[in-house]
Structures are given as structure tokens and as C-alpha cells.
Short mmCIF file of C-alpha atoms and ligand atoms in Angstrom, two decimals:
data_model
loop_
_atom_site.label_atom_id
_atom_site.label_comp_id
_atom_site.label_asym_id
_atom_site.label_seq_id
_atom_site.Cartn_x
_atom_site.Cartn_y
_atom_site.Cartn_z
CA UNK D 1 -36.67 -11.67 -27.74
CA UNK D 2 -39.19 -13.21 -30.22
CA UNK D 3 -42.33 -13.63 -29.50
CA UNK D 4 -43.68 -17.35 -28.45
CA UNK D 5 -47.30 -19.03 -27.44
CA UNK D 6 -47.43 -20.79 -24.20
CA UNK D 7 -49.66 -23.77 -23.33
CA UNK D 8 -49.69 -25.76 -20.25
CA UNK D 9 -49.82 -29.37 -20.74
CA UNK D 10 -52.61 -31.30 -18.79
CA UNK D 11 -51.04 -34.86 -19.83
CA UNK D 12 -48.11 -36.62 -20.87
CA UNK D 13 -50.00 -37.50 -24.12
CA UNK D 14 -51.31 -33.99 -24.84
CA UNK D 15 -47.43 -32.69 -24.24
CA UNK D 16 -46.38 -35.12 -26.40
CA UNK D 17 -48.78 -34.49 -29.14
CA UNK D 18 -48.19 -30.27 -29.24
CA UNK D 19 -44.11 -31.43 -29.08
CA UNK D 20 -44.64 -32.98 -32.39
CA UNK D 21 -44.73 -29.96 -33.85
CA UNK D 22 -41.15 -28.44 -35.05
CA UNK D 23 -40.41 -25.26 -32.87
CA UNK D 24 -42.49 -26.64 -30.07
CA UNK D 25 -40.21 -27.06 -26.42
CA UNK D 26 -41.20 -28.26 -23.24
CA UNK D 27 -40.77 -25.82 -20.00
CA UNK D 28 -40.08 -26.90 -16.98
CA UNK D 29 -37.95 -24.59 -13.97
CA UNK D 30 -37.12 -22.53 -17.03
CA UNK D 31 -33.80 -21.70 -15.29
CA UNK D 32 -31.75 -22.18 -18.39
CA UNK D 33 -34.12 -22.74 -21.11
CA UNK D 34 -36.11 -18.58 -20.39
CA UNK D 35 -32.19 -17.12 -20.11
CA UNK D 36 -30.99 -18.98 -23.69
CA UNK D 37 -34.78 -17.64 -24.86
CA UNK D 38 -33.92 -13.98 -23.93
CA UNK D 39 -29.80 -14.31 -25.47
CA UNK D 40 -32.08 -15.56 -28.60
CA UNK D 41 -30.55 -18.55 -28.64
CA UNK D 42 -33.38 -20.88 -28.40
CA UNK D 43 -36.42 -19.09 -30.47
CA UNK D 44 -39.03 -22.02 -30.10
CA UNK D 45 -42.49 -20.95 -31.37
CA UNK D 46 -44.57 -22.52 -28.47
CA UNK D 47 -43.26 -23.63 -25.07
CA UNK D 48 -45.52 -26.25 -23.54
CA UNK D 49 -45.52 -26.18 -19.49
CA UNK D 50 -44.67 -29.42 -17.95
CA UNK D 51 -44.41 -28.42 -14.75
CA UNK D 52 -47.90 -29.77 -13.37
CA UNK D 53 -47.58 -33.46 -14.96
CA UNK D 54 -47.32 -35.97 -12.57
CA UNK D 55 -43.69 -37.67 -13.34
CA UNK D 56 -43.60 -39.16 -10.05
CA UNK D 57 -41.42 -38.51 -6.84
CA UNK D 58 -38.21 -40.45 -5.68
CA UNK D 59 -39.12 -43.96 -5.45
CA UNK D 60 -36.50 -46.89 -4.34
CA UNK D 61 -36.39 -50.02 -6.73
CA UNK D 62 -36.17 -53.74 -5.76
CA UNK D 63 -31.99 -54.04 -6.69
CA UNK D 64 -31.18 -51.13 -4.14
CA UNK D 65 -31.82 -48.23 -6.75
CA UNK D 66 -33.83 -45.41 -6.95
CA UNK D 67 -36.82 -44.06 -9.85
CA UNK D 68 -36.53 -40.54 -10.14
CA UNK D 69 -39.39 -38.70 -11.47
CA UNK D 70 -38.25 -35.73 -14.20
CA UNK D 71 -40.15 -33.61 -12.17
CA UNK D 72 -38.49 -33.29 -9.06
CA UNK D 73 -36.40 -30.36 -8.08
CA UNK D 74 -32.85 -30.33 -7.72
CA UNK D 75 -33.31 -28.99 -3.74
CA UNK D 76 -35.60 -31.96 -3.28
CA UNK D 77 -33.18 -35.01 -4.92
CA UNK D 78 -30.54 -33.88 -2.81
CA UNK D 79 -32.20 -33.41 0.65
CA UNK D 80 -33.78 -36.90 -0.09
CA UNK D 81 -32.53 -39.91 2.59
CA UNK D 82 -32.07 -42.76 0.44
CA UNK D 83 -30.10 -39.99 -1.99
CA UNK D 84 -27.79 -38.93 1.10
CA UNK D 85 -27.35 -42.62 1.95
CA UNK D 86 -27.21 -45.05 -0.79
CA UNK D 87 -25.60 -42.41 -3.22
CA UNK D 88 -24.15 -39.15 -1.59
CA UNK D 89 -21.84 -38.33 -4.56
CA UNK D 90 -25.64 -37.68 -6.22
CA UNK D 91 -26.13 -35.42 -3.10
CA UNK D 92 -23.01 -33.68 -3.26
CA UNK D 93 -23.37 -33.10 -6.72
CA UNK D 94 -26.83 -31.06 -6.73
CA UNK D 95 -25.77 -29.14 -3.94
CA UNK D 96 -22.39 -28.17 -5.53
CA UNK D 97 -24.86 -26.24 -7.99
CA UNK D 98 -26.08 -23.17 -8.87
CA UNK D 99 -27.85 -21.64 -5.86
CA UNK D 100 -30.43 -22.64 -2.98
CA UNK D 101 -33.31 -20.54 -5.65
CA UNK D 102 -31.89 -22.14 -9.13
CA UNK D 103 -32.06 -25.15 -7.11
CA UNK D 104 -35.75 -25.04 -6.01
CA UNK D 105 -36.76 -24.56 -9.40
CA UNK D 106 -34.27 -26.15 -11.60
CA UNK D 107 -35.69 -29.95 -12.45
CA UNK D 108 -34.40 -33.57 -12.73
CA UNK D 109 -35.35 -33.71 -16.67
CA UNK D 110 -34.05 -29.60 -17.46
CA UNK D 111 -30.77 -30.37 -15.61
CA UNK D 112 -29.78 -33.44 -17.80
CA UNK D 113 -30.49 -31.51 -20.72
CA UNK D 114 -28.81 -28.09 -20.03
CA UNK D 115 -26.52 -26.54 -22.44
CA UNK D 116 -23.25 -25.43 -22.80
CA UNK D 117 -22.02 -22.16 -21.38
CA UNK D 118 -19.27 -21.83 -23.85
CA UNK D 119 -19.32 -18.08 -24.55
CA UNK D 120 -19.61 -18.20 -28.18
CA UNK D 121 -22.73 -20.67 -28.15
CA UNK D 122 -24.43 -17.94 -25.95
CA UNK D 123 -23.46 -14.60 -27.85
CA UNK D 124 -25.58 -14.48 -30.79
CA UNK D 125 -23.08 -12.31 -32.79
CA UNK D 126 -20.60 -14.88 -32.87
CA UNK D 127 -20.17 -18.13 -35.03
CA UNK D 128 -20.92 -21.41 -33.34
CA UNK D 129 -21.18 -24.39 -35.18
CA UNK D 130 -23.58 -25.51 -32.25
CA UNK D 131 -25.88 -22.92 -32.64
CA UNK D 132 -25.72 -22.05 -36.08
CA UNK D 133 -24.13 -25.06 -38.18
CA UNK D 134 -21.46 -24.45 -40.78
CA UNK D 135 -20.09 -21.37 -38.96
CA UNK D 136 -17.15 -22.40 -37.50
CA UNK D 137 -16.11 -22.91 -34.01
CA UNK D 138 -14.45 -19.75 -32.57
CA UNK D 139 -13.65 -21.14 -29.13
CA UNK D 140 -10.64 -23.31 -30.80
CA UNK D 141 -8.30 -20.68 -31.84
CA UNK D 142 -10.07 -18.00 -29.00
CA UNK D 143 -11.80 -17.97 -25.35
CA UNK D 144 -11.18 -21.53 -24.05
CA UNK D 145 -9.96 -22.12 -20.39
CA UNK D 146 -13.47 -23.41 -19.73
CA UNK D 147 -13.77 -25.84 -22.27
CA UNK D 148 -13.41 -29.32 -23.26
CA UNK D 149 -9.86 -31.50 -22.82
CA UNK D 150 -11.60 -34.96 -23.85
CA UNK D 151 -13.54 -36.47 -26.80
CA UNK D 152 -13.55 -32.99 -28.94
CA UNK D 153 -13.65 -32.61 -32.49
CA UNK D 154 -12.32 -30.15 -35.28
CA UNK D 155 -15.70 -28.12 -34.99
CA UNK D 156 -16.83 -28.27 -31.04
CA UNK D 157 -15.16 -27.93 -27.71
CA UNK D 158 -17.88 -27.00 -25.53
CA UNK D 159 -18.51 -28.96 -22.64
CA UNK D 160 -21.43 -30.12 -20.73
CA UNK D 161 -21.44 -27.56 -17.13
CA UNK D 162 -23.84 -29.43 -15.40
CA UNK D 163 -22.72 -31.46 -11.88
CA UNK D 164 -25.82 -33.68 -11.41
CA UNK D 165 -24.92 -35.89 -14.85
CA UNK D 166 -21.62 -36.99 -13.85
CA UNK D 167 -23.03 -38.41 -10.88
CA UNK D 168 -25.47 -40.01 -12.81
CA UNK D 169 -22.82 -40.91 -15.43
CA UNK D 170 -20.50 -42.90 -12.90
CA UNK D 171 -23.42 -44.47 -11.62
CA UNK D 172 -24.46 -45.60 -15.08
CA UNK D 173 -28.26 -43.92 -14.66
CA UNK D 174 -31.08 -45.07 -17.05
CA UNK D 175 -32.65 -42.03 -18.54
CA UNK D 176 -36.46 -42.86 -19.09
CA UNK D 177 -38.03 -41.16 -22.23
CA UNK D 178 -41.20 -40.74 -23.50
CA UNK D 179 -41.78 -40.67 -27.33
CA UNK D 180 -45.55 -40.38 -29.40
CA UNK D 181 -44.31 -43.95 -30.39
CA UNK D 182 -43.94 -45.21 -26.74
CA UNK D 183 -41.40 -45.15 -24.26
CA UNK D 184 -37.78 -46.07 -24.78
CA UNK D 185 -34.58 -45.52 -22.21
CA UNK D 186 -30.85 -44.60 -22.86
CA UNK D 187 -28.38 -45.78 -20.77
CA UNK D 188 -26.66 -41.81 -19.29
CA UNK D 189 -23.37 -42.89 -21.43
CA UNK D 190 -25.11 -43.53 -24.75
CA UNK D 191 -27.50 -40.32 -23.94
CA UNK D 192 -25.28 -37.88 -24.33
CA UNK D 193 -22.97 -37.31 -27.54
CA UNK D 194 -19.52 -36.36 -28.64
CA UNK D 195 -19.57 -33.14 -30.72
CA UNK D 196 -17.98 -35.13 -33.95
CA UNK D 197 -19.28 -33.20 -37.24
CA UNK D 198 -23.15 -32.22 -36.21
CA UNK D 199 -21.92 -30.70 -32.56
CA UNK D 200 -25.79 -29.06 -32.29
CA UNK D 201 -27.18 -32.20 -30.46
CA UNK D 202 -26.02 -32.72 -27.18
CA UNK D 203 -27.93 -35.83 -26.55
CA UNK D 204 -29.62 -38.57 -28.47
CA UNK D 205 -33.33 -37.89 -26.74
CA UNK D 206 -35.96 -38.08 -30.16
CA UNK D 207 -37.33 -35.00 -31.10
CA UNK D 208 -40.29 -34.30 -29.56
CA UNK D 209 -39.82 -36.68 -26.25
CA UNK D 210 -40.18 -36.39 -23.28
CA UNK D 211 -37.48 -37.27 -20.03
CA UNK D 212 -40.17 -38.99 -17.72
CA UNK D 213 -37.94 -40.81 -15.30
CA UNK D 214 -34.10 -41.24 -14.27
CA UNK D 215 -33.03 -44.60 -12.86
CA UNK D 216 -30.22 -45.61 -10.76
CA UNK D 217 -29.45 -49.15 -10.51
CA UNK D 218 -28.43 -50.59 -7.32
CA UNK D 219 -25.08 -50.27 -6.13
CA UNK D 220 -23.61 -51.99 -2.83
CA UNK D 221 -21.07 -49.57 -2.55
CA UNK D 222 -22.52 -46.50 -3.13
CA UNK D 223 -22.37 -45.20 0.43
CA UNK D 224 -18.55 -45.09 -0.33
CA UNK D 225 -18.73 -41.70 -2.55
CA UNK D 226 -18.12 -38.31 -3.31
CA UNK D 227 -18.07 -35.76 -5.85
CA UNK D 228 -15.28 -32.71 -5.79
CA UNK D 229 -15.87 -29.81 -8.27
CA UNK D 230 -12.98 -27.11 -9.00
CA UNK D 231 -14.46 -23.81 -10.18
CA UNK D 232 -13.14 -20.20 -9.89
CA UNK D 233 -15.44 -18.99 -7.23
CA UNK D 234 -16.28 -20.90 -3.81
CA UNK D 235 -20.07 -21.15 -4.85
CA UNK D 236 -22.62 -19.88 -7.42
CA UNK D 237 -20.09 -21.44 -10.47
CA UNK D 238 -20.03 -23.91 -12.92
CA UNK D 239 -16.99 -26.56 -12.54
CA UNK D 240 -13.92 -26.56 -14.21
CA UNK D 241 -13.46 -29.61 -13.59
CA UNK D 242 -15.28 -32.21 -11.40
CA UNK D 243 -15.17 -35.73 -10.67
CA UNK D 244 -17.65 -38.13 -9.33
CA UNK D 245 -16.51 -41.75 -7.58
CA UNK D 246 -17.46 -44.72 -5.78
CA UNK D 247 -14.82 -46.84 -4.36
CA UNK D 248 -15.35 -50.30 -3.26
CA UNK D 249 -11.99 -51.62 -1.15
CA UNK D 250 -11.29 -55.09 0.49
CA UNK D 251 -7.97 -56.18 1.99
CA UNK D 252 -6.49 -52.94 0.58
CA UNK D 253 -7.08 -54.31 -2.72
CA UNK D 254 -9.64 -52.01 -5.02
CA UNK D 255 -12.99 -54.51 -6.01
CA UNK D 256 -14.02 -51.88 -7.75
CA UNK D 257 -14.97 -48.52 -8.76
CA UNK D 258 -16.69 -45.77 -10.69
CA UNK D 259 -15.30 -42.46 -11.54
CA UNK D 260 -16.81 -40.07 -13.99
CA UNK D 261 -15.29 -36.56 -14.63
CA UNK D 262 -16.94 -33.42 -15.52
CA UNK D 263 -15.98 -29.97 -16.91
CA UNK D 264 -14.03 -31.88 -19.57
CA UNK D 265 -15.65 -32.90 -22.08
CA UNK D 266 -19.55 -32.33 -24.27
CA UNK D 267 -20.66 -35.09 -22.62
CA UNK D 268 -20.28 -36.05 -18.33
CA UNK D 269 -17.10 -38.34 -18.90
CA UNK D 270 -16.65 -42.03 -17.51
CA UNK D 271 -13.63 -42.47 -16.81
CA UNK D 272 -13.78 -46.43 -17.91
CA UNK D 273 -9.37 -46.78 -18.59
CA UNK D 274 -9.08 -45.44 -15.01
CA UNK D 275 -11.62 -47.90 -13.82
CA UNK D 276 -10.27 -51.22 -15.57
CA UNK D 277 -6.68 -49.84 -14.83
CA UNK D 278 -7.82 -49.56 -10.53
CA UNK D 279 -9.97 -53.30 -10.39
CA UNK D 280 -7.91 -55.48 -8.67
CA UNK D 281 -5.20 -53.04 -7.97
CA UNK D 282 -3.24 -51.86 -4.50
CA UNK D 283 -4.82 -49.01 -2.84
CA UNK D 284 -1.12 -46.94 -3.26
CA UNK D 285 -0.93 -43.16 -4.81
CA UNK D 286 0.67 -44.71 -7.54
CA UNK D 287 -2.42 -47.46 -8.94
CA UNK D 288 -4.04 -43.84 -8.44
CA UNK D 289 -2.01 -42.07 -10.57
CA UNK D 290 -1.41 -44.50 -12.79
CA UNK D 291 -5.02 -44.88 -13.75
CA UNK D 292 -5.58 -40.81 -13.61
CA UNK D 293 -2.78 -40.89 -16.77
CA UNK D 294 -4.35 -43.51 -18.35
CA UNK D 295 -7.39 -41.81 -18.59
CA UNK D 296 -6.24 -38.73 -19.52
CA UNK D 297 -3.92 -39.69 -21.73
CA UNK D 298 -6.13 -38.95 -24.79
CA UNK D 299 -6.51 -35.36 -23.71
CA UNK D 300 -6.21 -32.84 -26.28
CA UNK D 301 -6.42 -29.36 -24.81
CA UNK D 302 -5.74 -26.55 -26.25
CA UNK D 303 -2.92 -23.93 -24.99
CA UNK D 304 -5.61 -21.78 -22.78
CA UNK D 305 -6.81 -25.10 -21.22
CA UNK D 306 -3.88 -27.32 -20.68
CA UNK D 307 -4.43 -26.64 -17.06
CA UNK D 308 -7.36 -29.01 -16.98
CA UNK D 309 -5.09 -32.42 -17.62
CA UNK D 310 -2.83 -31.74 -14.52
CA UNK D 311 -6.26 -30.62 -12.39
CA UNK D 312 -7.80 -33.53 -13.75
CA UNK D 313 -5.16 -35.94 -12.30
CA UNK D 314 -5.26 -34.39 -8.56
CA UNK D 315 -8.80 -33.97 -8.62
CA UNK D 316 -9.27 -37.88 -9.68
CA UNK D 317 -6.47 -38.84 -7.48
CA UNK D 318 -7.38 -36.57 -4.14
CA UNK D 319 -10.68 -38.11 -4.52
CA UNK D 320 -9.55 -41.46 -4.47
CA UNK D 321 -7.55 -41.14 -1.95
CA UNK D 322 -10.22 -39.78 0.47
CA UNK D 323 -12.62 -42.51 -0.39
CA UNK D 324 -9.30 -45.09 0.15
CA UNK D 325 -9.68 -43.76 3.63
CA UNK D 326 -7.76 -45.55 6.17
CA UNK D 327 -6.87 -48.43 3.38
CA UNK D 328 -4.26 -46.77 2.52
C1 LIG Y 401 -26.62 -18.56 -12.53
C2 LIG Y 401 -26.73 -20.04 -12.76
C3 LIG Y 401 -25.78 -20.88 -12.22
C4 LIG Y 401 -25.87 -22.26 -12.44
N1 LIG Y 401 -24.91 -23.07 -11.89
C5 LIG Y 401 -24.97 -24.40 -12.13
C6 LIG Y 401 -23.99 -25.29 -11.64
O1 LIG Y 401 -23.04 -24.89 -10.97
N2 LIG Y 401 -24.12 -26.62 -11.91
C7 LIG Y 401 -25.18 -27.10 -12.63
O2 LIG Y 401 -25.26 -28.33 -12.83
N3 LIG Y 401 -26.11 -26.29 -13.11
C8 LIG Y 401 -26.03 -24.96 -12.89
N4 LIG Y 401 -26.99 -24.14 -13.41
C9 LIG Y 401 -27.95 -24.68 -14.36
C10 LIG Y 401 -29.19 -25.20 -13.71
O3 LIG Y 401 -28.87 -26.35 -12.96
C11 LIG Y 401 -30.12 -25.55 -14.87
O4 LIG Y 401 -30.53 -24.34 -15.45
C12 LIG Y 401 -31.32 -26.35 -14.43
O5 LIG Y 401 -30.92 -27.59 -13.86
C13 LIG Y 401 -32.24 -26.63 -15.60
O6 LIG Y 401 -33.42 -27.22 -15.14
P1 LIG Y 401 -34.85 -26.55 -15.46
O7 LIG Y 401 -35.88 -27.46 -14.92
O8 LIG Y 401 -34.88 -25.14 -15.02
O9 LIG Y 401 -34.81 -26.66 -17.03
P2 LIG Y 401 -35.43 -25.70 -18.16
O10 LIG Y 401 -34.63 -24.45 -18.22
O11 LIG Y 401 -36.90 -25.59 -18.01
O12 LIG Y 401 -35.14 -26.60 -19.44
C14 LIG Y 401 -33.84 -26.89 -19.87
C15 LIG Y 401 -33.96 -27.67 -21.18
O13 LIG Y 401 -34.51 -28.96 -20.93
C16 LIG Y 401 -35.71 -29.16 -21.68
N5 LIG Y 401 -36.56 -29.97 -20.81
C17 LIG Y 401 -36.89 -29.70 -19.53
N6 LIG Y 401 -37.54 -30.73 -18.98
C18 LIG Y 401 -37.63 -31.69 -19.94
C19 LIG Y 401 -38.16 -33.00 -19.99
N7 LIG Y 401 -38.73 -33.58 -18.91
N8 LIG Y 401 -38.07 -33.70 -21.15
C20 LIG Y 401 -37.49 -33.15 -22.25
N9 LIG Y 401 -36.95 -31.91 -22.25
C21 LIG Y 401 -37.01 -31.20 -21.11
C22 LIG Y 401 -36.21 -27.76 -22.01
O14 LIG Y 401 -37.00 -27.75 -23.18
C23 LIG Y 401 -34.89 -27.02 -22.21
O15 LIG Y 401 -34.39 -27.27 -23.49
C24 LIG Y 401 -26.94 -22.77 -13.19
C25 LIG Y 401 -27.91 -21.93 -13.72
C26 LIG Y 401 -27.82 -20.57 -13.52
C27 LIG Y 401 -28.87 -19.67 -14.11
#
């Protein structure tokens, strides 16, 4: 492992400032970002500590929302009230995670911005354009059951493994940044990227910023939510493939909805053709399938994966159907 210096940041400011420096990364639950240090796939130079900045807690805005400070812990956001009421697919999501430990650690800022776990990215001895740009993309022609089905290009199918994003993703989450210019936000969907030709940025966060906050707007029907994940092991894995929803019903007749799907693609994936293709639509299994083939219509998997397009559909359309409830 190469060597690093480690400073612990008293300030936002004073983080900022050292993370202006190339080769400079902040630490926070160091849950992914210590085991990609020992693979040597991250070799920073410094890692400043973030962990004792004040980010704020979990704070509920004016329009029904909530402020989430990048600080707080995954065990935390998802034992929360107004989490487990106004937006249980959020709660389900966390705890569908890692384990109770990871969980206590891991934080709201370092789980948005976890990487892949495509093998190849995470074996130093093999090419990945991701890591190493240029080298090719082994994971095409080789290991790829795990990876991604939507939006991937010629030189990266990784996906993004985390569960807590595509809840954030279907409930169109503000991601709060700090920057040595000021603070800016992202809306989650125009955070995170599509691999295209320069597949080594998963996001679109500035170098050197800072996630202070994440903010999720109001959303009436929120209570009415879930998240499923399909993985290969009960617990203690990373999805195959997952999908977060809110369903809003009246008269049988869907008002509508949110549905973002994970395990599928390098970014937490909304599923906006299955959305516009369900408002104003029967509650029946087939509006439900319908809109599950719309979606994933686009799919391009490769032969290992192919699985994912028919798991997608049940997944999406189970899900529905237990938020339809008795409107069926
Ligand atoms: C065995 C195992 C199983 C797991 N299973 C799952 C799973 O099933 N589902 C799932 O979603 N996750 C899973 N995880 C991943 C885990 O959720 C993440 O490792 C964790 O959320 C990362 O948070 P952290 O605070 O530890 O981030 P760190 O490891 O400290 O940082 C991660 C990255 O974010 C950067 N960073 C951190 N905070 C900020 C900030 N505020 N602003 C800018 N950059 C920042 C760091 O520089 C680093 O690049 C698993 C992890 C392990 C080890």
C-alpha cells in the first residue's frame, strides 16, 4: 500500500483548502475508500478526516422533505422517524446494506460516492479503462453477471452497487456540494454519469468539493414505498438488481409514481419511460408490464447478464404490485 499523510480537518473551509491540492481525498467511515487504498486502487497522497465537521443531522424542510447532513451514518438515516414514515423505501434501502458495523460507520456523503465493485476495476493487474484510462474494458468480453444492462458504452459496464442512491434517485434528491468557489447542488439524476468515453468519473461533483448536504423534496405519497433488492446471498451482498418505488393510486387509476432501478446500470437508474407509460394508467399486471418493457427495452446486456432484463421486469412489476395493494 503506498504510503499517505493524514490530517484531520477542523473546518469546512480548511478541508476545502488542503482538497485543492491534486492527490488530496477526504475520509470519512473509510469503509470503501481504506479497502480500494489497500487493493491500490485509490493512492491519494493525503487523506483529510472529515469525520468531526459539523454537516448537520436529519432536519425536515417546510414542503414535507428532509436535509440530510453528509455526515450522518447509514444506521442513523434509517432508524430515523420521519425516514421510516415519510420515505420508507429510503429506510429499506440502507438497511438492505452491507452490515449492522459497515452501517454504523459508512456515511451519507461516502455512500453516494462509492465505487464500482466490478472485479476488474478492483484487481490492479487487470486493464480497466476506469481505473487506468486507455486500457480497455475486460469485463465486456469476460466476468460480467454483475454488471450493467442499461446506459453502457463500448469501454464501461460497471455499475453503481450502492442501495441508498436509487432511493434517492426515484425520489429526485438534491445533492448539496461544497466547492472553494461556493456552494452549488446537483439534482441525484444529473450527479451521477453514464460511462460514455471517460468511464473514470462516476459523478459530476468538482474536484476538490465537498458533499455537505442531501435533500429530499417533499413528496405526498411517499409513505406508499418500498425498495426490493435481488442479490445472491440473503444479506451481507451487493444487489443484482434493485428497484426503488412510490406509488400514488386513486380510483384504481395510477396519479403517479417513481421507480428507480439499481444494479443495472453506472449510475442509480430512473426509470422515467416506465413512469410516463404508468400516469394515468389502470392499476392491471399488464399497465405493469407494459411499462417494465418499455423501460427496459433499451437494455443491452451482454450473454453472462441477460438474466438481469427478465429480473428487472418481475422485480419492477412485483413491486408495483405490492404497493397497488388492494387496488388491484
Ligand atoms: C463488505 C461490504 C459490503 C457492502 N455492502 C453494501 C451494500 O449491500 N449496499 C451498499 O449500498 N453499500 C454496501 N457497502 C458499501 C458501503 O455502503 C460504503 O462503503 C459506504 O457507504 C461508504 O461510506 P463511507 O462513509 O465509509 O465512505 P468512505 O469510504 O470514507 O469514502 C468513500 C468515497 O467518498 C469520498 N467522500 C466521503 N465523504 C465525502 C464527502 N462528504 N464529500 C466528498 N467526498 C466524500 C471519499 O473520498 C471516497 O472517495 C458495502 C461495503 C462493504 C465493505
Amino acid at each position: 500500500m503506498k504510503t499517505f499523510e493524514y490530517e484531520r480537518a477542523t473546518s469546512v473551509r480548511s478541508a476545502l483548502t488542503s482538497l485543492g491540492t491534486p492527490g488530496t481525498k477526504p475520509l470519512a467511515g473509510g469503509t470503501n475508500l481504506v479497502d480500494l487504498l489497500k487493493l491500490g486502487v485509490e493512492r491519494p497522497d493525503l487523506l483529510v478526516d472529515i469525520n468531526r465537521l459539523d454537516f448537520g443531522g436529519i432536519e425536515p424542510t417546510d414542503d414535507g422533505g428532509l436535509l440530510i447532513g453528509a455526515g450522518v451514518r447509514n444506521s442513523d438515516l434509517a432508524a430515523d422517524l420521519l425516514v421510516r414514515t415519510r420515505f420508507p423505501l429510503l429506510a429499506k434501502a440502507l438497511l438492505s446494506a452491507a452490515s449492522g458495523q459497515l452501517r454504523n460507520m459508512a456515511s451519507t456523503g461516502g455512500n453516494l460516492l462509492q465505487r464500482t465493485r466490478c472485479t476488474y476495476f478492483m484487481d490492479t493487474t487487470k486493464p480497466c479503462n476506469k481505473r487506468d484510462p486507455g486500457s480497455g474494458c475486460p469485463a465486456i468480453p469476460g466476468a460480467s453477471r454483475e454488471l450493467g444492462i442499461l446506459g453502457v458504452s463500448n469501454d464501461c459496464i460497471a455499475t453503481h452497487p450502492g442501495d441508498m442512491a436509487v432511493a434517492l434517485t426515484a425520489l429526485g434528491a438534491i445533492i448539496h456540494v461544497d466547492t472553494l468557489d461556493g456552494p452549488t447542488s446537483f439534482e441525484i439524476g444529473e450527479f451521477y454519469r453514464l460511462p460514455g468515453a471517460d468511464p473514470t468519473r462516476d459523478t459530476n461533483l468538482p474536484a476538490g468539493a465537498l458533499i455537505t448536504a442531501v435533500e429530499i423534496p417533499g413528496l405526498p405519497f411517499g409513505a406508499v414505498s418500498t425498495y426490493r433488492k435481488a442479490r445472491d446471498r440473503a444479506s451481507y451482498a451487493f444487489g443484482l438488481v434493485t428497484v426503488a418505488a412510490a406509488l400514488d393510486v386513486e380510483d384504481g387509476i395510477v396519479r403517479d409514481v417513481r421507480i428507480a432501478l439499481g444494479g443495472v446500470s453506472h449510475k442509480p437508474w430512473r426509470a422515467s419511460i416506465a413512469e410516463e407509460s404508468l400516469r394515468g394508467k389502470l392499476v392491471t399486471a399488464r399497465s405493469f408490464e407494459a411499462a417494465a418493457d418499455a423501460e427496459l427495452a433499451a437494455a443491452t446486456p451482454t450473454e453472462q447478464n441477460a438474466f438481469k432484463v427478465a429480473l428487472a421486469k418481475r422485480m419492477l412489476v412485483g413491486t408495483l404490485h405490492e404497493l397497488a395493494g388492494g387496488h388491484e
